[in-house]
PDB file of C-alpha atoms in Angstrom:
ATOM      1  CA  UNK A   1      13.396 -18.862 -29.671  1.00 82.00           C
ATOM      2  CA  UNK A   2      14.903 -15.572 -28.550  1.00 91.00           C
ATOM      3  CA  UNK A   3      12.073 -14.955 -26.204  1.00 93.00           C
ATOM      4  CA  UNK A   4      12.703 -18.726 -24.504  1.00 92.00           C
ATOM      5  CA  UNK A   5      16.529 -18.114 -24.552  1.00 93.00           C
ATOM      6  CA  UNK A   6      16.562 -15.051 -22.570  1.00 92.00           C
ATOM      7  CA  UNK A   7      13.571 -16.056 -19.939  1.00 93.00           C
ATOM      8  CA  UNK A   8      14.996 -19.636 -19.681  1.00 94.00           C
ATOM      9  CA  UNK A   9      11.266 -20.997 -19.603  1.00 93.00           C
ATOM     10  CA  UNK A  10       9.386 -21.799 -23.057  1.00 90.00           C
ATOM     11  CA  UNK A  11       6.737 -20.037 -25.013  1.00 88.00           C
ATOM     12  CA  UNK A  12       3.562 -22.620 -23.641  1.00 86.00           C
ATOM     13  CA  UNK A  13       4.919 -21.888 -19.904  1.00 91.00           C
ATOM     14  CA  UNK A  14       4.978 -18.096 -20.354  1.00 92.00           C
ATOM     15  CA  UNK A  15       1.601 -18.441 -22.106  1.00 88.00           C
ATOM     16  CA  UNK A  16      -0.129 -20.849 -18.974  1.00 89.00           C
ATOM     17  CA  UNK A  17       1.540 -18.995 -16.019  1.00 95.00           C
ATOM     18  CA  UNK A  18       1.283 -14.923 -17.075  1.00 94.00           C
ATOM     19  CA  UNK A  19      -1.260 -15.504 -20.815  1.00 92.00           C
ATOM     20  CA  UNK A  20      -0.889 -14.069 -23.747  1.00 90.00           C
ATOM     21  CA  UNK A  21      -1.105 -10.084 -23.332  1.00 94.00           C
ATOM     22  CA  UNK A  22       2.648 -10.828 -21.185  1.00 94.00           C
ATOM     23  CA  UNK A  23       3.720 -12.721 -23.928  1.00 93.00           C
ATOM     24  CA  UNK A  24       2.858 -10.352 -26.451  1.00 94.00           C
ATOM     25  CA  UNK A  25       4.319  -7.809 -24.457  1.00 96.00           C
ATOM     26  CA  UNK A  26       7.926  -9.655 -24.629  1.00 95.00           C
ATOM     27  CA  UNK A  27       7.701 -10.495 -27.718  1.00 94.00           C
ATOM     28  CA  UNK A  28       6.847  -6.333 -28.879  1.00 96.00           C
ATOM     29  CA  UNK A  29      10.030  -5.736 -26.345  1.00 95.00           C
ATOM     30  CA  UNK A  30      12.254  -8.412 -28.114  1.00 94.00           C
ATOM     31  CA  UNK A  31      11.109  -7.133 -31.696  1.00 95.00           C
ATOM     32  CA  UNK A  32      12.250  -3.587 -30.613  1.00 95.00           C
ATOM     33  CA  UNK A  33      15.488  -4.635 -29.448  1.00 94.00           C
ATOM     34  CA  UNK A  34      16.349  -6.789 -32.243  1.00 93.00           C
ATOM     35  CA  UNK A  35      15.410  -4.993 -34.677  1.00 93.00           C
ATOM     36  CA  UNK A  36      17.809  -2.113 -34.397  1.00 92.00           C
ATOM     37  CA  UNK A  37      20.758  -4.349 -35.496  1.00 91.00           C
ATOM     38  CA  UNK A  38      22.138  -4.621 -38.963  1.00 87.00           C
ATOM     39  CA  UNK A  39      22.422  -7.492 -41.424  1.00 83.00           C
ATOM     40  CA  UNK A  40      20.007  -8.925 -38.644  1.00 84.00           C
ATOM     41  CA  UNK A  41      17.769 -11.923 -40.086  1.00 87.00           C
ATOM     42  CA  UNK A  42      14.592 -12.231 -37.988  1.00 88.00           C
ATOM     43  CA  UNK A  43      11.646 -14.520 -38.095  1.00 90.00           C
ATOM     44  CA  UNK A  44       9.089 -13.400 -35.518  1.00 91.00           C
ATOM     45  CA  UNK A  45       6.309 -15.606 -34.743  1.00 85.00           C
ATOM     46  CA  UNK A  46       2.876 -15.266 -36.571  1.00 86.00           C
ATOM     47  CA  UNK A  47       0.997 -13.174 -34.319  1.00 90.00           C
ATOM     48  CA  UNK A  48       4.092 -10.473 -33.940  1.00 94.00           C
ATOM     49  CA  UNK A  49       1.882  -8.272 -36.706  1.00 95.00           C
ATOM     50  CA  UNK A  50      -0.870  -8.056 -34.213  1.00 95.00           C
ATOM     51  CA  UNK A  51      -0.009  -4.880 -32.255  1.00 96.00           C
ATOM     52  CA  UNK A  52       0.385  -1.483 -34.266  1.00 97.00           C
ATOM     53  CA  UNK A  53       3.833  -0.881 -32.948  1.00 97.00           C
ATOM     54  CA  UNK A  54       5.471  -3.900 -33.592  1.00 96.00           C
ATOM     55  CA  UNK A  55       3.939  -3.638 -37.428  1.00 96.00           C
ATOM     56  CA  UNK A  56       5.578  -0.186 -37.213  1.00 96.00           C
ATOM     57  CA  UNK A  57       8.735  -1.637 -36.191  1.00 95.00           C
ATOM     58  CA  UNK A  58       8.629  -4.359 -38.818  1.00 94.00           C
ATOM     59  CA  UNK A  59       7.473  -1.720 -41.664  1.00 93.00           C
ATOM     60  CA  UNK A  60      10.503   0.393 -40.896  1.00 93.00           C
ATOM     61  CA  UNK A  61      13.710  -1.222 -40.155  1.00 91.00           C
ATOM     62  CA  UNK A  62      14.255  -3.571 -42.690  1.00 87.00           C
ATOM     63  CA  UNK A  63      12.950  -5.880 -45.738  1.00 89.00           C
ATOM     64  CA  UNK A  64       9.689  -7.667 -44.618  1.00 92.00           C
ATOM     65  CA  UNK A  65       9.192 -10.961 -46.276  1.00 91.00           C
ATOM     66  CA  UNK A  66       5.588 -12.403 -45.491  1.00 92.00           C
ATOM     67  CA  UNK A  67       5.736 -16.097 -45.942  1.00 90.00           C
ATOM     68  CA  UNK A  68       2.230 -16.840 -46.263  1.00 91.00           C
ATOM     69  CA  UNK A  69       1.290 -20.764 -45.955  1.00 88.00           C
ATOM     70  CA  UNK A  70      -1.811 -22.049 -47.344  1.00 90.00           C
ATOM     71  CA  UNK A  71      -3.628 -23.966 -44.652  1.00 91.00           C
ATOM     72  CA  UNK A  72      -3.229 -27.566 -45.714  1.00 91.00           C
ATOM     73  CA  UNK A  73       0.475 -27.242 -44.979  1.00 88.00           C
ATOM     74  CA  UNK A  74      -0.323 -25.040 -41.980  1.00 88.00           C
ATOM     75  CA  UNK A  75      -2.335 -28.020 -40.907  1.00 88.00           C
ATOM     76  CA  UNK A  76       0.536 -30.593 -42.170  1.00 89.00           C
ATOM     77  CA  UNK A  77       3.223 -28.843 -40.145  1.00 84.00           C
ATOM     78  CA  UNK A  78       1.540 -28.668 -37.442  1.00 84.00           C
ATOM     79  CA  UNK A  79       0.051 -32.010 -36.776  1.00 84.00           C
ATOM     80  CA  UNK A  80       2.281 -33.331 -33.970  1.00 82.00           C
ATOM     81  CA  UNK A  81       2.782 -29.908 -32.609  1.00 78.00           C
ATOM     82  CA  UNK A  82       2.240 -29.498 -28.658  1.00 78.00           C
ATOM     83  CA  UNK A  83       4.065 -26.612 -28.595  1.00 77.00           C
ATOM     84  CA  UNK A  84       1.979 -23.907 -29.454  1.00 79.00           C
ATOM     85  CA  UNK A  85      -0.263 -23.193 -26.965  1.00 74.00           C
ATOM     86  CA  UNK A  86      -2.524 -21.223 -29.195  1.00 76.00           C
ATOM     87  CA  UNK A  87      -3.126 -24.580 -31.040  1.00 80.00           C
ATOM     88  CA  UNK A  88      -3.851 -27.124 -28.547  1.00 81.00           C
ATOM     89  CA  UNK A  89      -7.638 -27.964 -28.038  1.00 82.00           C
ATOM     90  CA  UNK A  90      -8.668 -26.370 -31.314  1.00 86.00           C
ATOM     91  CA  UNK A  91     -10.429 -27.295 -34.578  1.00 90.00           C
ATOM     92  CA  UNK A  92      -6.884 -26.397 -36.361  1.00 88.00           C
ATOM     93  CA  UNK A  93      -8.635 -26.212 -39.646  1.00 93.00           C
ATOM     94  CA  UNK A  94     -10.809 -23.681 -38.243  1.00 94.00           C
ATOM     95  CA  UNK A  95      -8.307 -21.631 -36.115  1.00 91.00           C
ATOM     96  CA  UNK A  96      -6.037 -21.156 -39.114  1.00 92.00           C
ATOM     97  CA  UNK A  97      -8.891 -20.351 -41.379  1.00 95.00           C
ATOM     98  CA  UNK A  98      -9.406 -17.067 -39.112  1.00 94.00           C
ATOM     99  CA  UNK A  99      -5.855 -16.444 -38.219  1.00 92.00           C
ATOM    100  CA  UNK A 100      -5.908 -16.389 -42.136  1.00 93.00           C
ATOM    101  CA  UNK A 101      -8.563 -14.066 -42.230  1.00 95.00           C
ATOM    102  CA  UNK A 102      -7.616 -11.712 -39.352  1.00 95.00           C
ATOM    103  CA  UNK A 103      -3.795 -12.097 -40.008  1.00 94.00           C
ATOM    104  CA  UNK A 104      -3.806 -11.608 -43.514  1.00 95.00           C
ATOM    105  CA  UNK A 105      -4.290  -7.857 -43.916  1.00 96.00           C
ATOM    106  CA  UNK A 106      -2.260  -6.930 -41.441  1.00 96.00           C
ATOM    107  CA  UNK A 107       1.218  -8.986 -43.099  1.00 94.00           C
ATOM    108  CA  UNK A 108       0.114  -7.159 -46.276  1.00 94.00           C
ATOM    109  CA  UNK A 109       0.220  -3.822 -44.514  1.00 95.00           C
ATOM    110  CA  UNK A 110       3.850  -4.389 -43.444  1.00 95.00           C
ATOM    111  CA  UNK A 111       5.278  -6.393 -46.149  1.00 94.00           C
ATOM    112  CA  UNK A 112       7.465  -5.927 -49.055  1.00 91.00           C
ATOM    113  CA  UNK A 113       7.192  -9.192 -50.389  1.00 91.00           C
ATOM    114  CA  UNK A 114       4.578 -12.453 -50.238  1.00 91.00           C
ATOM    115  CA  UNK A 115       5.995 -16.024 -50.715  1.00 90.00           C
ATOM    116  CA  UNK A 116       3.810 -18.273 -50.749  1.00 89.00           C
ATOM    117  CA  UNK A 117       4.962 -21.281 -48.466  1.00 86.00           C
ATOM    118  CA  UNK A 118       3.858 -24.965 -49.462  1.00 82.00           C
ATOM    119  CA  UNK A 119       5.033 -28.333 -48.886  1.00 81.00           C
ATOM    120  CA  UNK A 120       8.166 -27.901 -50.901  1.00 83.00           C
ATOM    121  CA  UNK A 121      11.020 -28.612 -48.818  1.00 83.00           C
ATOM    122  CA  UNK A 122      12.967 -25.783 -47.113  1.00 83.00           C
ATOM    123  CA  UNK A 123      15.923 -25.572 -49.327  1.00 89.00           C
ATOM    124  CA  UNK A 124      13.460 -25.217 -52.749  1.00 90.00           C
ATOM    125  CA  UNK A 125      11.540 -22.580 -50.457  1.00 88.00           C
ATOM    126  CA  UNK A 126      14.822 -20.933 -49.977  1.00 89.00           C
ATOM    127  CA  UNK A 127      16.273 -20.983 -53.756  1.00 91.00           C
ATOM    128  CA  UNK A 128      12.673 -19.461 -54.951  1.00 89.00           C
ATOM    129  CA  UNK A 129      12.983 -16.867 -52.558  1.00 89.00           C
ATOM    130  CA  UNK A 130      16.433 -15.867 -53.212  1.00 90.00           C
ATOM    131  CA  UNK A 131      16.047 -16.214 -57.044  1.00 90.00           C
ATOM    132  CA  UNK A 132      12.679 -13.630 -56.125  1.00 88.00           C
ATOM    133  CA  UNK A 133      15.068 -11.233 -53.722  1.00 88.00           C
ATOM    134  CA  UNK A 134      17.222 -11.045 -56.682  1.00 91.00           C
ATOM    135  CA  UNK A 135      14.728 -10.637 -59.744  1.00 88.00           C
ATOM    136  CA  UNK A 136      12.806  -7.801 -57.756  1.00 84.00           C
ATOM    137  CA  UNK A 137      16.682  -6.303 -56.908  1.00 82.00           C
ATOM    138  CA  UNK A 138      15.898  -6.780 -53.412  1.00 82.00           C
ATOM    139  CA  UNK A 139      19.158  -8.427 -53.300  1.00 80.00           C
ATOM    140  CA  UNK A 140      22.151  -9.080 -55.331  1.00 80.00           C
ATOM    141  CA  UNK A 141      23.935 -12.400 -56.207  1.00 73.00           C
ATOM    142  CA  UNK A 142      26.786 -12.092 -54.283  1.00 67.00           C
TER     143      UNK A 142
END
């Protein structure tokens, strides 16, 4: 959303009119910047681990949770979606199946923690990570 908020345009625009290297290039630009402040939570979009600096960026300035959906839900949450313009005209089952497989590795190189995501509903996602955060002293209960 940062990325749309500070070009005024949305993420399928930027990708039709200047493609995806441009986007990625914002988005490695927008990582950089945000990144640097504090107490800053930050959920970057799935393919933000594809570029070696922004997985250097991730692996250094802060906790790195890697919430890692198995594809049904990928497939459930997405079903309606004409947003992403990386999933329209696809066989989704098969696009996720090797975003899975090239992905994958490259969230485990920067992460410090994998939650697995299902179809549990956000607050239960939240309470099992928190309740993991704090059992691994990642975080405290405060």
């Amino acid at each position: 959303h940062e990325i749309e908020k500070t070009t005024g345009v949305s993420v399928r625009l930027i990708f039709e009119v200047e493609g995806e290297p441009a986007f990625r290039d914002r988005e490695s630009k927008t990582l950089e910047s945000l990144s640097q402040q504090p107490g800053l939570v930050l959920a970057t979009g799935g393919g933000a681990v594809l570029r070696p600096e922004n997985r250097q960026v991730l692996a250094t300035r802060g906790l790195v949770i890697y919430l890692k959906p198995d594809i049904e839900t990928q497939l459930k949450r997405t079903a309606d979606d004409r947003k992403r313009p990386l999933l329209q005209n696809v066989d989704r089952r098969a696009f996720f199946q090797e975003l899975q497989r090239t992905r994958d590795p490259l969230y485990q190189e920067v992460a410090d923690v994998t939650m697995p995501v299902d179809n549990r509903p956000g607050k239960k996602m939240i309470e099992a990570m928190l309740a993991r955060l704090q059992r691994q002293e990642w975080i405290t209960a405060e």
